[in-house]
Each structure stands twice: as structure tokens, then as C-alpha cells.
Tab-separated table of C-alpha atoms and ligand atoms in Angstrom:
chain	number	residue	atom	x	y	z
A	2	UNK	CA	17.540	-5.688	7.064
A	3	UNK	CA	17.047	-4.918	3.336
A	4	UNK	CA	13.678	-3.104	2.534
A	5	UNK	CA	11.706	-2.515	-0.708
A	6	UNK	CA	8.765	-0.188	-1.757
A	7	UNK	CA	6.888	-1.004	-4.883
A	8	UNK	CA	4.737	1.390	-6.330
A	9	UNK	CA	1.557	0.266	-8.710
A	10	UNK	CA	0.807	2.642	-10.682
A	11	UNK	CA	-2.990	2.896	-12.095
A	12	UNK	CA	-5.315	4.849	-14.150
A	13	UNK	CA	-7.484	4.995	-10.610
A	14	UNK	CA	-5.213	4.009	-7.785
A	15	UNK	CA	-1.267	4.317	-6.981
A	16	UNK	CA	-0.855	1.470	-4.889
A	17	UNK	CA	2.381	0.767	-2.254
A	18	UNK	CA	3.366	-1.326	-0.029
A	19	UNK	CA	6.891	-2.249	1.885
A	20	UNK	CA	8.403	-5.904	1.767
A	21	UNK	CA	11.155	-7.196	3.561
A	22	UNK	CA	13.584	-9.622	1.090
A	23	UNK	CA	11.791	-12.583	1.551
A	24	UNK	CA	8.484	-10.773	0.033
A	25	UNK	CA	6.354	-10.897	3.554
A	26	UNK	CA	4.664	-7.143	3.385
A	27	UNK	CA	5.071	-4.985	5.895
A	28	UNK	CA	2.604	-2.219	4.668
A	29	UNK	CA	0.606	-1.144	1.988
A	30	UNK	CA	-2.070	1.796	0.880
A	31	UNK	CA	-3.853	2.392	-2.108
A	32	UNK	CA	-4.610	6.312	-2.590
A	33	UNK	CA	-6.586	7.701	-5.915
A	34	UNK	CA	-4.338	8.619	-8.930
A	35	UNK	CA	-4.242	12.229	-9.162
A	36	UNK	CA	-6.167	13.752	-12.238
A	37	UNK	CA	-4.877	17.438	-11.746
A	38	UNK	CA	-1.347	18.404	-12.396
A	39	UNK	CA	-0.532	16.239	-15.285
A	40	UNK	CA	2.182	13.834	-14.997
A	41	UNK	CA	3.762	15.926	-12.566
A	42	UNK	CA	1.042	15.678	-10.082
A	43	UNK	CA	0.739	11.927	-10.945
A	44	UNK	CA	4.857	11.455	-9.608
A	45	UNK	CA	4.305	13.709	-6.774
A	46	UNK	CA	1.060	11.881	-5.291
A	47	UNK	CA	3.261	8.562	-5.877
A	48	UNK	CA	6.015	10.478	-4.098
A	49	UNK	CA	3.842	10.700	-1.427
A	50	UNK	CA	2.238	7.134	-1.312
A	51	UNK	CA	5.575	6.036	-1.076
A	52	UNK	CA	6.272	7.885	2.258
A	53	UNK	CA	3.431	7.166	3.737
A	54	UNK	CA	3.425	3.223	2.878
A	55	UNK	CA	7.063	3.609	4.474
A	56	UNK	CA	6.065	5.493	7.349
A	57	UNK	CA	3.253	2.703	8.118
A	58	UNK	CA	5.360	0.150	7.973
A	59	UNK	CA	7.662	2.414	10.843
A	60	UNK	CA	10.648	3.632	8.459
A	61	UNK	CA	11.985	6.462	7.126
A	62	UNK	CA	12.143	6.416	3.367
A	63	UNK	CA	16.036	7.022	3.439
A	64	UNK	CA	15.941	3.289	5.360
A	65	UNK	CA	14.094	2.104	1.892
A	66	UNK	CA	16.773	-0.006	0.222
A	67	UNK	CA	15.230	0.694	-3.212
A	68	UNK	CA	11.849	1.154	-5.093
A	69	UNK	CA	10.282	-0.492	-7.544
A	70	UNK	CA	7.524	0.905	-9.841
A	71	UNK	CA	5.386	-0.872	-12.037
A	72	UNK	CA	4.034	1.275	-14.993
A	73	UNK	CA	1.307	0.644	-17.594
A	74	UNK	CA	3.217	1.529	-21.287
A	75	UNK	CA	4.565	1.200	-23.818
A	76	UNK	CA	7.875	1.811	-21.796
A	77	UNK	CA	11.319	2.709	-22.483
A	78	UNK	CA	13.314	0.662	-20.266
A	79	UNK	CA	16.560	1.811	-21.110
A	80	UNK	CA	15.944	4.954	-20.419
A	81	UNK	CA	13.135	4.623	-17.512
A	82	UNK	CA	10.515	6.246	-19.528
A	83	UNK	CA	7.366	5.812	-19.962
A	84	UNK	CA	6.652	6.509	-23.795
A	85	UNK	CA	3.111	6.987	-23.451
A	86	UNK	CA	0.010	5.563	-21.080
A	87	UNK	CA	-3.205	5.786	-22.277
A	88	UNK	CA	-5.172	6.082	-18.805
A	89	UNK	CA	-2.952	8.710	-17.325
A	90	UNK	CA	-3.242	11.928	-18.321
A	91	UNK	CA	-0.075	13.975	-20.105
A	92	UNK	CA	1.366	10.885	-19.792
A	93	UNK	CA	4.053	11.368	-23.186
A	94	UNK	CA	7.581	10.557	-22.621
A	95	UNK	CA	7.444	10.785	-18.856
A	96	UNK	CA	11.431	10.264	-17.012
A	97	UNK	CA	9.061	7.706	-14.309
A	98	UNK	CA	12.518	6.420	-12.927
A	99	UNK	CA	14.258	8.809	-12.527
A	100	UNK	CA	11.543	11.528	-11.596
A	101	UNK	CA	10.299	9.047	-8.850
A	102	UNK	CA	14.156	8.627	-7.594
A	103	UNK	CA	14.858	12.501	-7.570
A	104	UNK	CA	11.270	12.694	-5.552
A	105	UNK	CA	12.234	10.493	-3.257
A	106	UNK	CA	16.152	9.681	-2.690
A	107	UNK	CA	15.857	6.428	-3.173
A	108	UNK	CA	16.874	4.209	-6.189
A	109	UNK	CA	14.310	3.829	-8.331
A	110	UNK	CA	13.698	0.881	-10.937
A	111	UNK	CA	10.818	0.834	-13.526
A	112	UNK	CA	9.191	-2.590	-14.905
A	113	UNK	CA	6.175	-2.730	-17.286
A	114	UNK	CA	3.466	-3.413	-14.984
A	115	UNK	CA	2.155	-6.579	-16.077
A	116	UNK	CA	5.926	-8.006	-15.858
A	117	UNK	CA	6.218	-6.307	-12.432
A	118	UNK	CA	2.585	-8.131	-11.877
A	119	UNK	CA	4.036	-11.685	-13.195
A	120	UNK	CA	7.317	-11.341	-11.160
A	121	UNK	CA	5.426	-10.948	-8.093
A	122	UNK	CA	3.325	-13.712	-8.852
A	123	UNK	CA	7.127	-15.548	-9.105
A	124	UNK	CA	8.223	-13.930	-5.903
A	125	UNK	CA	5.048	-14.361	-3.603
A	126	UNK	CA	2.453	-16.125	-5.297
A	127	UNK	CA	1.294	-19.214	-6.965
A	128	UNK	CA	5.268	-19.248	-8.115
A	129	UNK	CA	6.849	-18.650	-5.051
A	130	UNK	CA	8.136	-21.961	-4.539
A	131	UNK	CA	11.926	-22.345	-4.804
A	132	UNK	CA	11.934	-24.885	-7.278
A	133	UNK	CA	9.745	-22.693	-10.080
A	134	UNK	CA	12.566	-20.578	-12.001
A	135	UNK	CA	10.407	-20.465	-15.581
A	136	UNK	CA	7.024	-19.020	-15.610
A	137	UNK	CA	4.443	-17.206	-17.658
A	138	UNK	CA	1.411	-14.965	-16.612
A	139	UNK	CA	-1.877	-13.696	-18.500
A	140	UNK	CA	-4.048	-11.450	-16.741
A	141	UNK	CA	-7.665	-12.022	-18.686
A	142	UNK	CA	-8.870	-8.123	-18.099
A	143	UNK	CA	-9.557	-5.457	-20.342
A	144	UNK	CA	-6.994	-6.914	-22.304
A	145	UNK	CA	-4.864	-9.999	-22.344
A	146	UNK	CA	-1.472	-8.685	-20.011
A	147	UNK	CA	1.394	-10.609	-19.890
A	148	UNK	CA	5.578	-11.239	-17.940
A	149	UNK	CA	7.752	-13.759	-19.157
A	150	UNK	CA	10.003	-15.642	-16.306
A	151	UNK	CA	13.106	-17.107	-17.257
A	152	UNK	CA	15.448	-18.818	-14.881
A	153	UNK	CA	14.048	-16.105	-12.179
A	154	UNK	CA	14.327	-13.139	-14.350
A	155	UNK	CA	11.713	-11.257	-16.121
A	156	UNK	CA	12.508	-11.486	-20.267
A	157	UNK	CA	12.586	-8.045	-21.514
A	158	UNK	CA	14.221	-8.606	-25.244
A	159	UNK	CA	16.072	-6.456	-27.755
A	160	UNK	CA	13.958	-3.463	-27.552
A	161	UNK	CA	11.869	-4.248	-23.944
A	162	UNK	CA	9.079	-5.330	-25.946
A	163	UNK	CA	9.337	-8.929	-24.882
A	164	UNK	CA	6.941	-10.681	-23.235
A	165	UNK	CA	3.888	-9.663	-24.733
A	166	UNK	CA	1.884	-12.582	-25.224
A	167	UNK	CA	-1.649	-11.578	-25.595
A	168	UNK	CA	-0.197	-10.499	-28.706
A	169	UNK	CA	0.411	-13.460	-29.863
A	170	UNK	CA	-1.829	-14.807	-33.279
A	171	UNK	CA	-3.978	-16.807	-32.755
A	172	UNK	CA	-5.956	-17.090	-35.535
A	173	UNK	CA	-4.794	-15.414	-38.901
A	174	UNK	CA	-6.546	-12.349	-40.126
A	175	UNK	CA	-8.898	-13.102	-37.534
A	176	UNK	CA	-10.643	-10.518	-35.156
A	177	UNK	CA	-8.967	-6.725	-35.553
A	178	UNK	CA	-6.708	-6.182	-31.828
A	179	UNK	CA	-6.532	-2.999	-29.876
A	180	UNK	CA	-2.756	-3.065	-31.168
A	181	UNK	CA	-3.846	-3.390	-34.751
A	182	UNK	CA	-2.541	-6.916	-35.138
A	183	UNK	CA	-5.574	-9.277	-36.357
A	184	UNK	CA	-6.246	-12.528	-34.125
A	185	UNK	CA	-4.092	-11.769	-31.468
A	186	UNK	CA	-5.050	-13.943	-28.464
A	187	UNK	CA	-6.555	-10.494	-26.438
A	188	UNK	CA	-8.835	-10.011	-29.201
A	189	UNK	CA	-10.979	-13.406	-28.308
A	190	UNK	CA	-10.006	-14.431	-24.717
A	191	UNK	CA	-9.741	-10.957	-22.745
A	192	UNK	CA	-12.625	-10.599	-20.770
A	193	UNK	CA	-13.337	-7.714	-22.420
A	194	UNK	CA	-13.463	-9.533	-25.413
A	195	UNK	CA	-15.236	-12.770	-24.350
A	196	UNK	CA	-18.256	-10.812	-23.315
A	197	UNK	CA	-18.581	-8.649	-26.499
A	198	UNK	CA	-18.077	-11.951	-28.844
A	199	UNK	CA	-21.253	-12.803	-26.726
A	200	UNK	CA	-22.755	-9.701	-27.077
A	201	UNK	CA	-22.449	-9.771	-30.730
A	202	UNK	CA	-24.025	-13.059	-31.389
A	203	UNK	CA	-26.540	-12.044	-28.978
A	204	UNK	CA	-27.100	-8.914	-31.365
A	205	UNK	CA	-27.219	-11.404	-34.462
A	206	UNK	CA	-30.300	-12.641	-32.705
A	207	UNK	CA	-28.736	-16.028	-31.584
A	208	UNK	CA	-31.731	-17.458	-28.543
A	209	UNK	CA	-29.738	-17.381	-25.257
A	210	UNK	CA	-30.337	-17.068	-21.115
A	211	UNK	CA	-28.335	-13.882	-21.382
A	212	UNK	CA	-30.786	-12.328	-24.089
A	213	UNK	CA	-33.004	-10.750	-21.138
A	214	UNK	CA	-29.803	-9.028	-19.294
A	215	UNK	CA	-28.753	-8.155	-22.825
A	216	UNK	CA	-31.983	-6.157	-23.869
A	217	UNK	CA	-31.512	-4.272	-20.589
A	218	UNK	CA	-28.274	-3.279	-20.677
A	219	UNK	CA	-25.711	-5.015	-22.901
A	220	UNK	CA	-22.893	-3.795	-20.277
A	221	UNK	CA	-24.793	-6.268	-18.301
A	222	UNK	CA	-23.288	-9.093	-20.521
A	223	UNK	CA	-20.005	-9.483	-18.906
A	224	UNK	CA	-17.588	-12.199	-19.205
A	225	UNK	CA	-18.553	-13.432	-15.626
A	226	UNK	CA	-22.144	-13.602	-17.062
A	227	UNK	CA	-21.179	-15.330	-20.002
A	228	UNK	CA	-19.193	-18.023	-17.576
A	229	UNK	CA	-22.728	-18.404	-15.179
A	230	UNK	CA	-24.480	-19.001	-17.830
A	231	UNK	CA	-22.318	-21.378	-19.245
A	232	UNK	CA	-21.860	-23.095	-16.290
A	233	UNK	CA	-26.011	-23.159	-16.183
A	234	UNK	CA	-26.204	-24.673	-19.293
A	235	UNK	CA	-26.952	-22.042	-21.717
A	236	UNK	CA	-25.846	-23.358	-25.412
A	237	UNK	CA	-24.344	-19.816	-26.790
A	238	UNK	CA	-22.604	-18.544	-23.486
A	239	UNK	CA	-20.992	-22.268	-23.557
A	240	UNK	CA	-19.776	-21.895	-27.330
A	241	UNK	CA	-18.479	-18.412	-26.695
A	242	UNK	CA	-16.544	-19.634	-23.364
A	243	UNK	CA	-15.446	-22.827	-24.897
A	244	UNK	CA	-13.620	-20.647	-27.673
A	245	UNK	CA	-11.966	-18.454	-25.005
A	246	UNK	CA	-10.834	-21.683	-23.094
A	247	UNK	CA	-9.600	-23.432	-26.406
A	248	UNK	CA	-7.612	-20.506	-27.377
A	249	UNK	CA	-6.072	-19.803	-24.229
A	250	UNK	CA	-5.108	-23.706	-23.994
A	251	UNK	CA	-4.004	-23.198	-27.746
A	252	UNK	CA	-1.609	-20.335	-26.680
A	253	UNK	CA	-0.341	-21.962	-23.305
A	254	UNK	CA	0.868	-24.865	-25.798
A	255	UNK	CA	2.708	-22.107	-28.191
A	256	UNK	CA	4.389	-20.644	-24.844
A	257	UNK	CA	5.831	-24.079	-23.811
A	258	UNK	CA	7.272	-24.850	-27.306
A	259	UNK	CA	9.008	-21.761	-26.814
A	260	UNK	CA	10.005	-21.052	-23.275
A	261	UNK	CA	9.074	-24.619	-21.656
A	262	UNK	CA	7.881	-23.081	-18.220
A	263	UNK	CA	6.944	-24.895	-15.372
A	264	UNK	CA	4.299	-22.633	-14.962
A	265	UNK	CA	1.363	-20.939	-16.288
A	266	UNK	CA	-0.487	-18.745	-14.110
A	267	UNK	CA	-3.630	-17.063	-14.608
A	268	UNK	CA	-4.860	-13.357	-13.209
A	269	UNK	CA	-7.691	-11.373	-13.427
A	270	UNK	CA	-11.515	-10.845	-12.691
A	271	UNK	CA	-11.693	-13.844	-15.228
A	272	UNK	CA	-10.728	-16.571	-13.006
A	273	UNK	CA	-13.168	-16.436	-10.322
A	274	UNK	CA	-14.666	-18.604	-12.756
A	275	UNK	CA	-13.094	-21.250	-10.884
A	276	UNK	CA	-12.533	-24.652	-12.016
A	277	UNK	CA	-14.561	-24.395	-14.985
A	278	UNK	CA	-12.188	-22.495	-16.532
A	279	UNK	CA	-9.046	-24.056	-15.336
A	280	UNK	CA	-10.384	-27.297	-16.764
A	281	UNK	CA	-11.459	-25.765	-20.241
A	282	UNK	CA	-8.317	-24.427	-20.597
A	283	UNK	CA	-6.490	-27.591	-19.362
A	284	UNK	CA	-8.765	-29.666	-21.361
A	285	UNK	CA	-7.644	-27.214	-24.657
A	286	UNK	CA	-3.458	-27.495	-23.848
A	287	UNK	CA	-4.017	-31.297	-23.673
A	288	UNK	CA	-5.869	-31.351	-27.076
A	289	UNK	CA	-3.795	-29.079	-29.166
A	290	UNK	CA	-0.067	-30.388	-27.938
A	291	UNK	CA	2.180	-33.410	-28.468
A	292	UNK	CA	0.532	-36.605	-26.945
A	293	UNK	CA	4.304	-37.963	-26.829
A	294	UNK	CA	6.432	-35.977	-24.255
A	295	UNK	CA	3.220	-33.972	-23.338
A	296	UNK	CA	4.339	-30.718	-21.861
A	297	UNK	CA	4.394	-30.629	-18.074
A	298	UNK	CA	3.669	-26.649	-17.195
A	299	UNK	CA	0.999	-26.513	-14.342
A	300	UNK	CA	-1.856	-23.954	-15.192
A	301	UNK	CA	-2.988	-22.394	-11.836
A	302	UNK	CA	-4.923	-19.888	-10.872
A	303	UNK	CA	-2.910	-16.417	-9.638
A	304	UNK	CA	-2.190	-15.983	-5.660
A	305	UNK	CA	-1.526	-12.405	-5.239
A	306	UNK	CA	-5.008	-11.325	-7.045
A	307	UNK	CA	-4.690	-6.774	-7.127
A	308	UNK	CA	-1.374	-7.081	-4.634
A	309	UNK	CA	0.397	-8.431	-7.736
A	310	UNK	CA	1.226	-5.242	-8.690
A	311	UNK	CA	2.937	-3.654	-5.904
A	312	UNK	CA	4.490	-6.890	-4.732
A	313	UNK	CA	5.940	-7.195	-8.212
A	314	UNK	CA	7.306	-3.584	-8.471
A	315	UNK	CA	9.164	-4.544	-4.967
A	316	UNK	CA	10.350	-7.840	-6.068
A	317	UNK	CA	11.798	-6.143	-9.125
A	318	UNK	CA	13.717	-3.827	-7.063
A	319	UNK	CA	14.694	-6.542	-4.685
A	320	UNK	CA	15.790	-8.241	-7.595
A	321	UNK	CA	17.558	-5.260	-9.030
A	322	UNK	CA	19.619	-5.148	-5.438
A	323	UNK	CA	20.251	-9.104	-5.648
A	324	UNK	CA	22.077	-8.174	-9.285
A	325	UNK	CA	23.864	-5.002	-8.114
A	326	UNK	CA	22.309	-3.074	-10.814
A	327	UNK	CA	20.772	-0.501	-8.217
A	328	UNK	CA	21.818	3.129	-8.869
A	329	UNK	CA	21.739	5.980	-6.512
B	9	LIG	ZN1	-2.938	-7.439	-30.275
């Protein structure tokens, strides 16, 4: 029986597990990123995870049909490089495919990790059902990440760069993005972002619930407090998550005009905020699309919640294997 090994790669943690082809996990560790040795230390502690996750799960890595890695970017997929990554050290135009493959025998594929995360999600989670072939993710985090699924295969476009959706503008010449766009949708409706809008009317003097927390310790002011006290009523938390809601509705509506998929899913620390949020941003993609032939996507809440990532770098190797595009 086919196996596959993803490997999540992190800032913190390298995360692996072992799936069999119909995504049930066999195995699975989590073991601190290495912060000595540069990149090379980095591939050989991922080396490592990888035998260990396979010898928990009772194989040799040579019985590993193939490995998938999920890597934060920008990536060179072509190539199986990763161009640079901000959170890992000496991370500059790092071989990641074919370093990990020469570490460990096995065939090695690379996927940007919030398209391994979203193809996971598609494999195993909220998508897993047969009948879903077209979905989108966004993982509300530090930023806005995003994978494209398109009749079961992740959308990579001309240059890899597909798929980036919390890049999309939402608002022209609005707030200034990471990526130096202005009004991209990360920019308002990361969590990251939702809590400092809050934090900055909060620092314009604007009376709120959160204004105690805030004099302690803005850090305090997170987007999960800004949710609470929504939820409890307080009149600036509710604006503040009311414009992250619209604007994520308002962007779910953009996706479907282009990519009509069956599904949206949401990940990240952001949606413990339950129903609340799910109906905010339902409420929005009801209010900003066409009332005739309304679209039909479902917006759910992620299944997988921090497995995403390692399931997804094995489903892209499984997938890999399905296509024949596996190379020794
Ligand atoms: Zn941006």
C-alpha cells in the first residue's frame, strides 16, 4: 500500500506525519525548527523528522512512496526552491526539493505552504467530500494565506504566484500591505490586522470595553478580544469586526465571479470566533453579490485546524503520484 510523508515546515516547528492514500494518518511529530546551522541544519532536522514520523508509523523511509513538503515563500516551483523565507534563517535560494530528496531517498515535491494547507483541507477536511472538486481557503493569521482548488488541483499560474488571495484589493489606495500593495484584503481582515485597526482607534481615544486591556498592554488587544467584545456588545470592537466580516464576504463574492467554487473554507486562530463570524461574513457575501443566480459556495469553518499543513504536503505528494509526475 502506497504511503506519503508530508513535511510542514515552520518558523518554530517542522511538523510530519505519514498518510496512507485515502488521507487517514498513520503518524505524526512536531519537533522545534532548528536555529543553528542555517538552512542546512533546517533540511537536516526535517531529514530527521521525516524518519522518525516514518519509523512511528512502523516503516522504513525507503517504503515512503513519496514526500511532500509544504514551505512558507516566495517559492520557485519550477525549480523546487525556496527564493527566500522570512522566519527561517539563511533561508535565500534554498534547493528545498531536491535537498530534502537527496537527504532522504525519497521523491520529494514542494508546495507553498498555504496551498499545501488548502489542499489538505480538500483532501481531509471540511472538503473532503467526493463531490467538492473547486475550493478556496484563507487562513485569517498573521496575514491573510491562501490555495486555490480547481477541479482537484491546486492553481499555481504562469509564474507559481497564483493563488494569492489575501492579496487581493479590496479597497483602493486603502491601508499600506506587508507586500506593498495598498488595500489588499490582509491589510484589514488578518487577525493581525483586525486587532491593530482596533488598537488604533483605541489610540485615537475612541470609548470602548477593550480600553482597560489596552492601557495595560495593547498586545492584549487581540483579534479574539476584539470578537468577545463584540460579541458583548461593545460599539467599537463591533464596527472594527463588522469591517473585517464585510470585507471578507466582499472578497468571497470576487473569488466566485472568478473561480465559482463550491467552497470557501476558513482557517486560523480567527475562527474560533464561531458562528459570529461565519454569519458576518455570510451576511457580507449575500449583501455585496447578485440577488439573481446568487452564488452557491458554502463558507465553512476549516477541519484540519494546525494538521493542515502536513496533511496537505502529503496530499500533494499523493497527488503528485496519482499524476505520475513523481521523480526519483
Ligand atoms: Zn498585500
Amino acid at each position: 500500500m502506497p504511503h506519503y510523508l508530508g513535511i510542514d515546515l515552520g518558523g518554530t516547528n517542522i511538523k510530519a506525519g505519514v498518510t496512507d492514500e485515502r488521507a487517514n494518518v498513520l503518524a505524526q511529530i512536531s519537533v522545534p525548527t532548528p536555529t543553528s546551522g542555517g538552512a542546512a541544519g533546517v533540511m537536516d532536522g526535517m531529514a530527521a523528522a521525516a524518519r522518525l514520523a516514518a519509523e512511528k508509523a512502523g516503516l522504513q523511509l525507503a517504503q515512503v512512496t513519496a514526500i511532500g513538503v509544504g514551505s512558507p515563500g516566495p517559492l520557485d516551483l519550477v525549480r523546487g526552491m525556496v527564493r527566500h523565507a522570512p522566519n527561517l534563517p539563511g533561508f535565500r535560494d534554498v534547493p528545498l526539493r531536491d535537498e530534502i530528496a537527496r537527504r532522504t531517498g525519497r521523491p520529494t515535491v514542494l508546495e507553498n505552504d498555504a496551498n499545501a494547507a488548502g489542499f489538505g483541507e480538500f483532501w481531509a477536511g471540511a472538503g473532503k467530500d467526493p463531490s467538492i472538486r473547486h475550493l478556496v481557503m484563507l487562513t485569517l493569521g498573521t496575514g491573510v494565506g491562501s490555495g486555490v482548488i480547481v477541479d482537484g488541483h491546486v492553481v499555481h499560474g504562469a509564474s507559481t504566484m497564483a493563488g494569492e488571495a489575501g492579496h487581493m484589493i479590496v479597497v483602493p489606495n486603502g491601508r499600506l500591505c506587508g507586500c506593498g500593495q495598498r488595500g489588499c484584503i490582509e491589510a484589514y481582515a488578518s487577525a493581525t490586522n483586525t486587532a491593530r485597526r482596533a488598537v488604533e482607534a483605541l489610540v485615537l481615544g475612541e470609548a470602548s470595553s477593550l480600553k482597560k486591556m489596552f492601557d495595560q498592554d495593547k498586545d492584549l488587544v487581540t483579534s479574539k478580544a476584539v470578537f468577545d467584545a463584540a460579541k458583548a456588545g461593545d460599539a467599537l470592537a463591533a464596527r472594527i469586526a463588522e469591517e473585517t466580516m464585510d470585507l471578507l464576504g466582499l472578497t468571497c463574492v470576487n473569488l466566485c465571479r472568478v473561480l465559482d467554487p463550491q467552497m470557501i473554507v476558513f482557517a486560523g486562530g480567527m475562527i474560533l470566533s464561531g458562528d459570529y463570524l461565519f454569519d458576518g461574513i455570510r451576511r457580507a457575501f449575500k449583501k455585496h453579490t447578485w440577488n439573481v443566480d446568487a452564488p452557491q459556495a458554502a463558507i465553512v469553518p476549516a477541519a484540519l485546524g494546525n494538521d493542515a499543513g502536513f496533511i496537505g504536503a502529503a496530499a500533494v505528494a499523493w497527488d503528485a503520484d496519482q499524476r505520475g509526475l513523481l521523480k526519483a
